[in-house]
PDB file of C-alpha atoms in Angstrom:
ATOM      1  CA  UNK A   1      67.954 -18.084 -77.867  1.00 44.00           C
ATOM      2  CA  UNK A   2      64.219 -17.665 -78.082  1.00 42.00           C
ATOM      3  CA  UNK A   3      63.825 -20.063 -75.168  1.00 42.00           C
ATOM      4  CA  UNK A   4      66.139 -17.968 -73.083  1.00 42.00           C
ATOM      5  CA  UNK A   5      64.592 -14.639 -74.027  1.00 41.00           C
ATOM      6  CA  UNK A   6      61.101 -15.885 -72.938  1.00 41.00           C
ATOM      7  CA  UNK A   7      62.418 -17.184 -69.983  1.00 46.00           C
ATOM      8  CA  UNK A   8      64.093 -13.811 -68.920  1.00 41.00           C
ATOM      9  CA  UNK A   9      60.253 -12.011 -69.984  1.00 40.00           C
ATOM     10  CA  UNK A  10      58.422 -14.413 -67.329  1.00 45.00           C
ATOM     11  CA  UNK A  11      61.026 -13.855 -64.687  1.00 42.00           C
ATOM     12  CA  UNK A  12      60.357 -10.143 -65.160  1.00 44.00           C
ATOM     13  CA  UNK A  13      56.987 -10.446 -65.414  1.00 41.00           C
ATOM     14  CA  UNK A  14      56.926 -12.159 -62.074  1.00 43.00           C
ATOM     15  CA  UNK A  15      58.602  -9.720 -59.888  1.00 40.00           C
ATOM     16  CA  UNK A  16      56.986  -7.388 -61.332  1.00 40.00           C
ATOM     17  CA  UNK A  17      53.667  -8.843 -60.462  1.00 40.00           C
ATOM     18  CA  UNK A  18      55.091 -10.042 -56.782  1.00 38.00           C
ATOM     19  CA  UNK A  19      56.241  -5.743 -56.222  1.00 37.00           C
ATOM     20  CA  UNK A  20      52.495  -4.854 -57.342  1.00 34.00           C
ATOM     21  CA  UNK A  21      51.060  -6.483 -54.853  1.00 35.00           C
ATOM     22  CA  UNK A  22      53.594  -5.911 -52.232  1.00 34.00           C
ATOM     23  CA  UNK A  23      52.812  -2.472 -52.459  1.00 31.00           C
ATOM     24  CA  UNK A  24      48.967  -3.562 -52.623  1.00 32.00           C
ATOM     25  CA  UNK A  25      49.569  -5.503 -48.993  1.00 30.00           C
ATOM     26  CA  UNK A  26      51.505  -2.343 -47.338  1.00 27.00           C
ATOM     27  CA  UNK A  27      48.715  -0.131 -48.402  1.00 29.00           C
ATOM     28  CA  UNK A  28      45.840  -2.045 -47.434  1.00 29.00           C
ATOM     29  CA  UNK A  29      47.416  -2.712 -44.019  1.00 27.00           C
ATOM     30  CA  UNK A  30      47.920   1.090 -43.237  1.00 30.00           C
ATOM     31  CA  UNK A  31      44.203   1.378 -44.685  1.00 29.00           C
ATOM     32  CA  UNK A  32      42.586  -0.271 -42.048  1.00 29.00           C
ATOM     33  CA  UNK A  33      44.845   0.943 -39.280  1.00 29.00           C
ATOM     34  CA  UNK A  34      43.305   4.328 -39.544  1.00 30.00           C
ATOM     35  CA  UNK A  35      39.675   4.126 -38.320  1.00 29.00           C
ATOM     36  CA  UNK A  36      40.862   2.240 -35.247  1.00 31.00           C
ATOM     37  CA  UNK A  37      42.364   5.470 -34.391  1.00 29.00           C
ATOM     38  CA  UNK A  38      40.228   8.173 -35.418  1.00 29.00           C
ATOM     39  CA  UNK A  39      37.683   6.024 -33.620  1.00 28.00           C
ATOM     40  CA  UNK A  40      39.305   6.378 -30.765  1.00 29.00           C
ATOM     41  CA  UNK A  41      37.207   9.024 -27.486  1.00 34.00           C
ATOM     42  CA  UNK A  42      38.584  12.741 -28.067  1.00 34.00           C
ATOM     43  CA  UNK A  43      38.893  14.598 -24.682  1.00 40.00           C
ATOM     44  CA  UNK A  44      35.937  16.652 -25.843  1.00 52.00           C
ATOM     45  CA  UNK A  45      32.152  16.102 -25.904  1.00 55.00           C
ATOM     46  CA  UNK A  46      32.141  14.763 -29.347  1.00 60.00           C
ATOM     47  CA  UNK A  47      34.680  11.903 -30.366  1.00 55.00           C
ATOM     48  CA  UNK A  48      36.819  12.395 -33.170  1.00 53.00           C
ATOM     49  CA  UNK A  49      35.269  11.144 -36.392  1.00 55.00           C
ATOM     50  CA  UNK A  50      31.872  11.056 -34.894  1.00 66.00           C
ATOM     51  CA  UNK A  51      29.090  13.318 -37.374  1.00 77.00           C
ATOM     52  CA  UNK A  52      28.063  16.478 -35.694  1.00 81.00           C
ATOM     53  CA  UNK A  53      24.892  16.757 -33.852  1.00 92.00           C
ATOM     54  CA  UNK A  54      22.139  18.301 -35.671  1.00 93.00           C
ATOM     55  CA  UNK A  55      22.108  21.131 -33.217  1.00 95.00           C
ATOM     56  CA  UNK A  56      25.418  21.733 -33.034  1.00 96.00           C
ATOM     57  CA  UNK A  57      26.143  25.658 -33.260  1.00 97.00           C
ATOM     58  CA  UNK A  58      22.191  26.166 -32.714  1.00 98.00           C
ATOM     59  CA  UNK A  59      23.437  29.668 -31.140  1.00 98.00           C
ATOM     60  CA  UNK A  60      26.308  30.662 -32.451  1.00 98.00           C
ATOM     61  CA  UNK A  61      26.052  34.763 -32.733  1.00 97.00           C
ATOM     62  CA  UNK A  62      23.949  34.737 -29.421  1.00 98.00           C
ATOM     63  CA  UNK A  63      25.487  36.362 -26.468  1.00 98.00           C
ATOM     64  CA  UNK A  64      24.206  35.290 -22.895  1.00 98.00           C
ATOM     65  CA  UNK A  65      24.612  36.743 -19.543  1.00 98.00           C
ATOM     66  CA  UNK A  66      25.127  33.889 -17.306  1.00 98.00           C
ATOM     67  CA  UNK A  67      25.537  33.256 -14.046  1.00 98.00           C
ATOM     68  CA  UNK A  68      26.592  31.156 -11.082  1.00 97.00           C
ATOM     69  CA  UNK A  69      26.407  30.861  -7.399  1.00 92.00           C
ATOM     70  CA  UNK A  70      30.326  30.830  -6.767  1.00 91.00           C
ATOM     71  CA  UNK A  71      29.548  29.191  -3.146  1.00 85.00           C
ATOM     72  CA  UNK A  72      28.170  25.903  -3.682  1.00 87.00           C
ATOM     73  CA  UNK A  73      31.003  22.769  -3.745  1.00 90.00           C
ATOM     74  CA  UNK A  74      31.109  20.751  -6.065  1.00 94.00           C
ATOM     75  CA  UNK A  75      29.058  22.302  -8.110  1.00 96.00           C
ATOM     76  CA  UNK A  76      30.277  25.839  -8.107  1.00 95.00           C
ATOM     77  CA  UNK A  77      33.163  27.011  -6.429  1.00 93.00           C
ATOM     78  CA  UNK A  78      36.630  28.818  -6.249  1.00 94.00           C
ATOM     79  CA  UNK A  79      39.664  27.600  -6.475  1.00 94.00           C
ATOM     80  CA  UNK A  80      42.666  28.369  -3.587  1.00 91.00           C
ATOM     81  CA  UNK A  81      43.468  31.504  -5.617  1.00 94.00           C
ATOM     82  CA  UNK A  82      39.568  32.676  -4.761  1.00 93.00           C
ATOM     83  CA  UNK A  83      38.690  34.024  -8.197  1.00 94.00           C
ATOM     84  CA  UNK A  84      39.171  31.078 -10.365  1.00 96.00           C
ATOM     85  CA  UNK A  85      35.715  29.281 -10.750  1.00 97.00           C
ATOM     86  CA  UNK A  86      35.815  25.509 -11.169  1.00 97.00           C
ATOM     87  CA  UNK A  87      33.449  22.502 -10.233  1.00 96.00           C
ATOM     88  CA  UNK A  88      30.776  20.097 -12.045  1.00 97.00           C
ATOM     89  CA  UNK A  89      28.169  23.048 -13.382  1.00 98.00           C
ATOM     90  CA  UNK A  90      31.432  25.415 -14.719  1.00 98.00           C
ATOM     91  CA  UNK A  91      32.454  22.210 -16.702  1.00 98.00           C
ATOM     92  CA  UNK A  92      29.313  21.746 -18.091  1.00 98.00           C
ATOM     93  CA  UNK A  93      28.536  24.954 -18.998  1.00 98.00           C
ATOM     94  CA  UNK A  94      31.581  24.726 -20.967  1.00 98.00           C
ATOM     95  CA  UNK A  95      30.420  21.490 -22.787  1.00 98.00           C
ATOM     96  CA  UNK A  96      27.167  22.965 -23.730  1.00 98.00           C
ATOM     97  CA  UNK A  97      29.009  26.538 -24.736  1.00 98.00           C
ATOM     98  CA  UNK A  98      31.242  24.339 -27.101  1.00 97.00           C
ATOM     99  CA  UNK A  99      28.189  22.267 -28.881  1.00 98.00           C
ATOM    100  CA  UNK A 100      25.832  24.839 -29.116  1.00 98.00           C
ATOM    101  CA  UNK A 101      28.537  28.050 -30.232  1.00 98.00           C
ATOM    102  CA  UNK A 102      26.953  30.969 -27.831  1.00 98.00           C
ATOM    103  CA  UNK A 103      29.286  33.610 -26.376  1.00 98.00           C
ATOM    104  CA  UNK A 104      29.554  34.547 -22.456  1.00 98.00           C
ATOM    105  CA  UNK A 105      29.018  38.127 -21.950  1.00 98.00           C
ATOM    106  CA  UNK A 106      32.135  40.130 -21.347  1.00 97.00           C
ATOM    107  CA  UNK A 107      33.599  36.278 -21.335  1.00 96.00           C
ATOM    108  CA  UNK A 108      33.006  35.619 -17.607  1.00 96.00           C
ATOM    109  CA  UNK A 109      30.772  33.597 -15.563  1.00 97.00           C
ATOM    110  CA  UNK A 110      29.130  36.252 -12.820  1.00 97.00           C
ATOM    111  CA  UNK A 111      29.062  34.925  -9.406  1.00 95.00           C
ATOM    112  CA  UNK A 112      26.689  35.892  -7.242  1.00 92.00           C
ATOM    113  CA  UNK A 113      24.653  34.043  -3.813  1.00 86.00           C
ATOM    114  CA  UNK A 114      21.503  32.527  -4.184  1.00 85.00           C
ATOM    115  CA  UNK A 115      19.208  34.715  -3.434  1.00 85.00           C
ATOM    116  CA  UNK A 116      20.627  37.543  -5.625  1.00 91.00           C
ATOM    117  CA  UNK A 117      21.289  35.178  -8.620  1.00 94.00           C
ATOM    118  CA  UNK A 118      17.489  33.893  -8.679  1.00 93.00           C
ATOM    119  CA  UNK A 119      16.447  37.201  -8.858  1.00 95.00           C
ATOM    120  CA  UNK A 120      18.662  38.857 -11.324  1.00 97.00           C
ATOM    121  CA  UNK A 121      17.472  35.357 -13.910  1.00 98.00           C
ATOM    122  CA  UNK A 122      13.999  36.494 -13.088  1.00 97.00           C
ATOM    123  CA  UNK A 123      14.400  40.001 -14.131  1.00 97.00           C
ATOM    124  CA  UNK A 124      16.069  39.315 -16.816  1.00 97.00           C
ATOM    125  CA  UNK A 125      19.592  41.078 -15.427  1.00 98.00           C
ATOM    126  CA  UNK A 126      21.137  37.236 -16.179  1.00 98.00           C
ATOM    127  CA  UNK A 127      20.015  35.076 -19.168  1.00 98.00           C
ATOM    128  CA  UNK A 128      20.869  31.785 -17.807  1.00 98.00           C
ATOM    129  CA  UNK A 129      21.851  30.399 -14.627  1.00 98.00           C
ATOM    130  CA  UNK A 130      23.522  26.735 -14.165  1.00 97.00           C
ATOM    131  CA  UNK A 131      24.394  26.751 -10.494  1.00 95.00           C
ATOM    132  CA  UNK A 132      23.001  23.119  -8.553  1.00 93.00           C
ATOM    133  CA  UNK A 133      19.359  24.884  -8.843  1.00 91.00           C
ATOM    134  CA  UNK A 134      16.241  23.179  -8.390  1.00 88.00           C
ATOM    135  CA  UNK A 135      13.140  23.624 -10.762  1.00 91.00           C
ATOM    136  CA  UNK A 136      10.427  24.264  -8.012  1.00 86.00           C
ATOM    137  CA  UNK A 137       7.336  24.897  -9.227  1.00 87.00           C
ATOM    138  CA  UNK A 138       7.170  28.336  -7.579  1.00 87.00           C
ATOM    139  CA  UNK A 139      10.664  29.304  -9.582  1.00 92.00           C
ATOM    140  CA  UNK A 140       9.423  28.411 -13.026  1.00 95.00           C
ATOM    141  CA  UNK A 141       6.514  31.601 -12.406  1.00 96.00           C
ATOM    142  CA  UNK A 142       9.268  33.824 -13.052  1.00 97.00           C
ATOM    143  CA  UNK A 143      11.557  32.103 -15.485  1.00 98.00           C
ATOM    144  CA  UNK A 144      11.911  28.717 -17.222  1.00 98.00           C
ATOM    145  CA  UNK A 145      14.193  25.684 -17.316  1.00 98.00           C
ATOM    146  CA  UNK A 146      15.741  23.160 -19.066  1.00 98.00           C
ATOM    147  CA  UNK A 147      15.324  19.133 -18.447  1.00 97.00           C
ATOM    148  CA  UNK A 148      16.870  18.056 -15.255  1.00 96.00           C
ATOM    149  CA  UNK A 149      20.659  16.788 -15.449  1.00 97.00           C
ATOM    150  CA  UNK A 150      21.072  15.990 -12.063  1.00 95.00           C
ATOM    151  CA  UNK A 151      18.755  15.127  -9.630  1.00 90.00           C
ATOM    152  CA  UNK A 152      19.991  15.278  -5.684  1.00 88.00           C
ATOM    153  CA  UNK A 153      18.341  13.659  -2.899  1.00 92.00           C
ATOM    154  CA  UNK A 154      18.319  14.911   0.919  1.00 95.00           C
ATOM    155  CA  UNK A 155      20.361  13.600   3.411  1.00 97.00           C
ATOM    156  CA  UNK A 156      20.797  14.156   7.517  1.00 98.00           C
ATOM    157  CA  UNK A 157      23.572  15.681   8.820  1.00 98.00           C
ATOM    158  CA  UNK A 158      24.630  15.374  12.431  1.00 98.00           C
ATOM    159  CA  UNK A 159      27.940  15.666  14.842  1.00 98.00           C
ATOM    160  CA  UNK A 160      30.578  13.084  14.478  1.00 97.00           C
ATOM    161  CA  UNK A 161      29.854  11.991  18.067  1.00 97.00           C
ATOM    162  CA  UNK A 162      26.061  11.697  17.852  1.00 97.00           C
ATOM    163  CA  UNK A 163      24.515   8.629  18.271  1.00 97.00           C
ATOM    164  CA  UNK A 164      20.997   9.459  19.033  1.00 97.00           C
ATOM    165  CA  UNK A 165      20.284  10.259  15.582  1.00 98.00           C
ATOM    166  CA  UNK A 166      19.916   7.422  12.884  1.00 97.00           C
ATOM    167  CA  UNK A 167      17.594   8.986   9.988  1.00 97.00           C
ATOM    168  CA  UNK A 168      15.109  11.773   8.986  1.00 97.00           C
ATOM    169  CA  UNK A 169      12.223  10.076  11.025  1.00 97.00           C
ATOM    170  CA  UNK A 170      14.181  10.787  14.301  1.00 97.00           C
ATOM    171  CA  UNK A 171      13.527  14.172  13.318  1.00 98.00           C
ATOM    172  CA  UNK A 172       9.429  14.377  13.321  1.00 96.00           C
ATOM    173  CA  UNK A 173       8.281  14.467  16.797  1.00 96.00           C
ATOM    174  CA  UNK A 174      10.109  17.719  17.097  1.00 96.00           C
ATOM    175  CA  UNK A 175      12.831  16.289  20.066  1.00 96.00           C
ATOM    176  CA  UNK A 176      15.700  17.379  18.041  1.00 98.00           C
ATOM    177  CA  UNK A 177      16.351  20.934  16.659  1.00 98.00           C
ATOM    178  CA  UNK A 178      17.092  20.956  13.128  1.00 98.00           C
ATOM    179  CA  UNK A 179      18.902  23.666  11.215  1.00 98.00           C
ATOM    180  CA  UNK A 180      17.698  24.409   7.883  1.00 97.00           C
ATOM    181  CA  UNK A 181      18.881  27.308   5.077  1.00 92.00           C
ATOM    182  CA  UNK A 182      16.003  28.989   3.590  1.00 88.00           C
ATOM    183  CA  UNK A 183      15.231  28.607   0.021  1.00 79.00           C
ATOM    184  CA  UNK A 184      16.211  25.583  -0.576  1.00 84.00           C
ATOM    185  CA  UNK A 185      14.627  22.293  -1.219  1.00 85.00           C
ATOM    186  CA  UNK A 186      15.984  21.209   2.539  1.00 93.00           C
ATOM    187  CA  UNK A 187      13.933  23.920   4.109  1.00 92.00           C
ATOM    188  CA  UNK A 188      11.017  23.128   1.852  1.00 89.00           C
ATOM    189  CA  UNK A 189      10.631  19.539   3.239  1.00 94.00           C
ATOM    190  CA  UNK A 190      11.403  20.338   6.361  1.00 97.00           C
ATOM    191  CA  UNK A 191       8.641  22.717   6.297  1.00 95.00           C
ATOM    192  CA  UNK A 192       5.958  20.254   5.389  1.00 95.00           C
ATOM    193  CA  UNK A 193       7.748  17.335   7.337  1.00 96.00           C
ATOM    194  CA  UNK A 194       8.656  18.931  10.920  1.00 97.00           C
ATOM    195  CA  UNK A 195       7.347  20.863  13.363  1.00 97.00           C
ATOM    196  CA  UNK A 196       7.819  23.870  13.144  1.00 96.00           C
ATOM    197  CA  UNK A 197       9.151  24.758  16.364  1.00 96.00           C
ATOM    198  CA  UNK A 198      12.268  22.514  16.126  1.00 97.00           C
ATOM    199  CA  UNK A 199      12.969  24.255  12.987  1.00 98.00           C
ATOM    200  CA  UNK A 200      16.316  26.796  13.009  1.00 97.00           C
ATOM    201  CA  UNK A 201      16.419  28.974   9.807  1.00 96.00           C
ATOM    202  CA  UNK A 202      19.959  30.166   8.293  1.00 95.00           C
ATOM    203  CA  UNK A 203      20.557  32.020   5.423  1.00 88.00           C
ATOM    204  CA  UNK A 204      23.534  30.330   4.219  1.00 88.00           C
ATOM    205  CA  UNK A 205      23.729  26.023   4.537  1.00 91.00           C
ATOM    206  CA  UNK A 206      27.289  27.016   6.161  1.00 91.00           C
ATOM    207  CA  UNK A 207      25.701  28.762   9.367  1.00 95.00           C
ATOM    208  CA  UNK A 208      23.456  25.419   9.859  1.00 96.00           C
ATOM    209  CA  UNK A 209      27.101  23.848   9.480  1.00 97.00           C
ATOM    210  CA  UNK A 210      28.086  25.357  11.940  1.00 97.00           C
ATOM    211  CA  UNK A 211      24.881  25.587  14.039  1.00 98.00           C
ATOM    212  CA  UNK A 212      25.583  21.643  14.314  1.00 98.00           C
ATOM    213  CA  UNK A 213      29.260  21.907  14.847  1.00 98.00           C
ATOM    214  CA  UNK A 214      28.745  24.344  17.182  1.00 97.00           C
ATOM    215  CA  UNK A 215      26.067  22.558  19.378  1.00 97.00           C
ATOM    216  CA  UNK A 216      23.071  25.107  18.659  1.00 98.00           C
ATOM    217  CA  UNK A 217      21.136  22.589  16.416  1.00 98.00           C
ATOM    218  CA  UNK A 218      21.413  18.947  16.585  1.00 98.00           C
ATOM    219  CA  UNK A 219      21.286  18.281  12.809  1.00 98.00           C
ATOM    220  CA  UNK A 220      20.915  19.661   9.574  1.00 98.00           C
ATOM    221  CA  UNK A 221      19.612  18.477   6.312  1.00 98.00           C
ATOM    222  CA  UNK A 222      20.688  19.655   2.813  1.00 94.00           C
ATOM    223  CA  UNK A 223      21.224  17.920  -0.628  1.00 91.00           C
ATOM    224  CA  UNK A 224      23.613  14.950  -0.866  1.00 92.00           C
ATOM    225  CA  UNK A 225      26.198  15.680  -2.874  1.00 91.00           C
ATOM    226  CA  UNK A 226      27.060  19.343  -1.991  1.00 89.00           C
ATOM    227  CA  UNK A 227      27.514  17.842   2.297  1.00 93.00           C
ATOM    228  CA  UNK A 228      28.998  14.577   0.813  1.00 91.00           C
ATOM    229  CA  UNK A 229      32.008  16.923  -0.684  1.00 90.00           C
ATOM    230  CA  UNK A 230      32.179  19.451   2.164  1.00 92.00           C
ATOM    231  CA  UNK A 231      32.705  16.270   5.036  1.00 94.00           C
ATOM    232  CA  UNK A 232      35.156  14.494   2.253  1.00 90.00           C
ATOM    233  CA  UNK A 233      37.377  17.448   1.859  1.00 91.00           C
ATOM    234  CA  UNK A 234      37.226  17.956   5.451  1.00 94.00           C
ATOM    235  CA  UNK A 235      35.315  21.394   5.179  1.00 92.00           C
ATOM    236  CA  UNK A 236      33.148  20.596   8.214  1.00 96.00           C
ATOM    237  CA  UNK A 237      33.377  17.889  11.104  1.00 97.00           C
ATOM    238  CA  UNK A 238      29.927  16.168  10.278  1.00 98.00           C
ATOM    239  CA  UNK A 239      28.877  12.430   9.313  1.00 98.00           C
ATOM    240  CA  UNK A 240      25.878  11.745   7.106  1.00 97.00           C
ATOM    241  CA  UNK A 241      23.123   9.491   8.678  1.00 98.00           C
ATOM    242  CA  UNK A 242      20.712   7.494   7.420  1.00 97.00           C
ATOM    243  CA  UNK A 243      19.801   7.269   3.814  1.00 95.00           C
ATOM    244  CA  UNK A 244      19.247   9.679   1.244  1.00 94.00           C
ATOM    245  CA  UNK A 245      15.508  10.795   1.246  1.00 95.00           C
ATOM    246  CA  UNK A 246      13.113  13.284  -1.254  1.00 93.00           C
ATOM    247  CA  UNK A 247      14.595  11.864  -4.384  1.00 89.00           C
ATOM    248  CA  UNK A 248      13.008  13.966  -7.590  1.00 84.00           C
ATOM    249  CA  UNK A 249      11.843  16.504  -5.830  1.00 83.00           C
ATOM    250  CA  UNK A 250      15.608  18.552  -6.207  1.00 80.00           C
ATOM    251  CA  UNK A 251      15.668  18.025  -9.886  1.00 89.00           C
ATOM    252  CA  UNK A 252      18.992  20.313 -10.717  1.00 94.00           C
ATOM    253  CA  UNK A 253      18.065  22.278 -14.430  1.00 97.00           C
ATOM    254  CA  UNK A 254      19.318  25.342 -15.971  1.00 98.00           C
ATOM    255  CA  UNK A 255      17.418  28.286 -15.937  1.00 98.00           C
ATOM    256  CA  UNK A 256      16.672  30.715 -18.380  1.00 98.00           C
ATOM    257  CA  UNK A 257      14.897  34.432 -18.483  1.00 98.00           C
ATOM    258  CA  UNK A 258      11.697  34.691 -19.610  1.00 98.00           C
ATOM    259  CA  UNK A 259      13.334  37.772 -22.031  1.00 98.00           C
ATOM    260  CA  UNK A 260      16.051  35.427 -23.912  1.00 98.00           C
ATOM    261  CA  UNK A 261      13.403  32.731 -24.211  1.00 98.00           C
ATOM    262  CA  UNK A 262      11.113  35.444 -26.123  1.00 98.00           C
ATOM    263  CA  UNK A 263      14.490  37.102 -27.998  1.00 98.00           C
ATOM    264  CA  UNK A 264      15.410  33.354 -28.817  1.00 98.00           C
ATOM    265  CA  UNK A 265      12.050  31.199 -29.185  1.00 98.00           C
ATOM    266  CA  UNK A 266      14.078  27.650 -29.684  1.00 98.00           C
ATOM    267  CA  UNK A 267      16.794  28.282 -26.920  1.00 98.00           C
ATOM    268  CA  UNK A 268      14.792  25.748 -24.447  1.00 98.00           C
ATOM    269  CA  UNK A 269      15.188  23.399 -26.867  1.00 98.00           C
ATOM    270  CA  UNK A 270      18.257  24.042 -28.258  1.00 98.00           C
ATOM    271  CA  UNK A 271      19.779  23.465 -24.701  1.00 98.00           C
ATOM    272  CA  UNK A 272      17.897  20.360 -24.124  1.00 98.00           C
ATOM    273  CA  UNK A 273      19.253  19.017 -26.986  1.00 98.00           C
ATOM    274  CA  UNK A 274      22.758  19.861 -25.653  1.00 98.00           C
ATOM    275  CA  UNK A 275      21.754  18.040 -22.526  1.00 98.00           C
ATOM    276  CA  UNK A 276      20.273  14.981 -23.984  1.00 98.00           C
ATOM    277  CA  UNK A 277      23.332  14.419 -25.930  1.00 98.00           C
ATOM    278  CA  UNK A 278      26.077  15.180 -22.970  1.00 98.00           C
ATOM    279  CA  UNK A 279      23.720  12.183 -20.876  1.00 97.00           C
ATOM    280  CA  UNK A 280      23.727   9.815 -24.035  1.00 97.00           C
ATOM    281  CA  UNK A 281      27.397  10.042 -24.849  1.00 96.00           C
ATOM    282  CA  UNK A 282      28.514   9.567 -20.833  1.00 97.00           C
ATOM    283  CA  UNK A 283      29.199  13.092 -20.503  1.00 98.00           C
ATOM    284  CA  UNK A 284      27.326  14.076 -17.308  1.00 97.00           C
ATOM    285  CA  UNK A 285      28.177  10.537 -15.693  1.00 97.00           C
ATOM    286  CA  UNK A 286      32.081  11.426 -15.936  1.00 97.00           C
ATOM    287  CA  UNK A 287      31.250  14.885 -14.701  1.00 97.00           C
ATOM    288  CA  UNK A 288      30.041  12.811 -11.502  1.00 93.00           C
ATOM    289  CA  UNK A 289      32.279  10.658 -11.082  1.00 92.00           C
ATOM    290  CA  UNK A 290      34.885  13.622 -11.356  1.00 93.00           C
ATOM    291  CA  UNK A 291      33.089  16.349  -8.898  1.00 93.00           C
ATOM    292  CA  UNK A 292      30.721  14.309  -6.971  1.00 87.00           C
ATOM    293  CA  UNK A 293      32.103  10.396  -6.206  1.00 78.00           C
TER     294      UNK A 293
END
């Protein structure tokens, strides 16, 4: 009897054992099947899990005025509907609004052309401005900028039927009229770089489009990605020659007023922070390959 009573105790005593670490096994299994997934990309700057950047709500409370140029593809532009903004510098203001916490005045970007945009940054009418522009040196005497996130190079721009023309230095003995908008980083090296008498100033880069389409100017030169969209999409009836020239001198940054710098000492800074972090994590590359590729 007392040989059958122990035997029954070390049956029990095994399955007991065998269910405790059953349950061990089952538990341990969904254990490590967890980090896989919350290490897994979110669709947002930061991936899930990931520890917050140190600067991460830097300006949360802060309100900013800020502005956009509405006309420059595919950086900023509309959509069909013509009052939805969309493009690479409306994305990534929204990637730096969401790290660093600010507000957009009266929650809208204001759009505005290039001329009038600079201005209203440098008077303080707009805190910051993220529209493709360039940090010239004569720009940063009225208002400063962040680090460069995209630097664009220069390319020639000609009729799809011209032959003549194979790069920029079939440009600077002056035989060939060249349309140019003013302002821009174009103009400024074809000021330095061409004669000046072959030299056809526009006020908008579409008029020296169409200056070329139109036969009035033989070619054009503008930034690379901004023509490489517009003869993609089929927005003008151009070809690109050449290769792309003045690389680092169109450095794109985002520029801020001298009076929100002085309201909000560490706001260079803070956004440069913002930017480092979007370039390190492959932020800004997938931001290319979306708008500008």
């Amino acid at each position: 009897m007392k040989k059958k009573l122990l035997s029954l105790i070390s049956v029990a005593l095994t399955f007991a054992m065998t269910a405790v670490m059953l349950t061990g096994c089952t538990g341990g299994t969904e254990a490590a099947s967890q980090p896989e997934s919350s290490t897994a990309p979110a669709a947002s700057s930061q991936a899930a899990g990931e520890s917050a950047p140190s600067f991460q709500g830097a300006l949360k409370g802060v309100t900013l005025a800020v502005g956009t140029s509405g006309t420059y593809a595919p950086f900023s532009y509309f959509k069909e509907d013509g009052t939805t903004l969309q493009g690479f510098d409306v994305e990534f203001l929204n990637e730096l609004q969401k790290l660093l916490g600010f507000s957009i005045k009266s929650d809208k970007l204001q759009d505005m052309d290039y001329g009038p945009l600079t201005t209203s940054v440098s008077q303080g009418q707009l805190d910051v401005v993220a529209a493709a522009l360039c940090a010239t040196d004569e720009r940063k005497k009225t208002m400063n900028f962040t680090d460069t996130y995209y630097d664009a190079g220069i390319v020639v721009v000609v009729g799809e039927n011209n032959s003549d023309i194979k790069s920029v230095d079939d440009l600077k003995d002056g035989k060939y009229t060249v349309a140019v908008q003013a302002g821009t980083i174009a103009y400024e090296y074809a000021a330095a770089n061409l004669p000046e008498k072959c030299l056809k100033t526009f006020d908008s880069q579409s008029l020296a489009y169409k200056a070329v389409e139109g036969g009035q100017a033989d070619a054009t030169i503008y930034d690379a990605p901004g023509t490489a969209y517009s003869i993609k999409t089929g927005e003008i009836k151009l070809k690109i020659v050449g290769d792309e020239f003045y690389n680092g001198q169109a450095p794109y940054a985002i520029a801020l007023s001298f009076n929100i710098c002085k309201a909000n000492p560490d706001i260079v800074q803070n956004f440069n922070d913002a930017i480092a972090y979007l370039q390190s994590n492959g932020t800004i590359d997938q931001l290319k390959e979306k708008w500008c590729e």
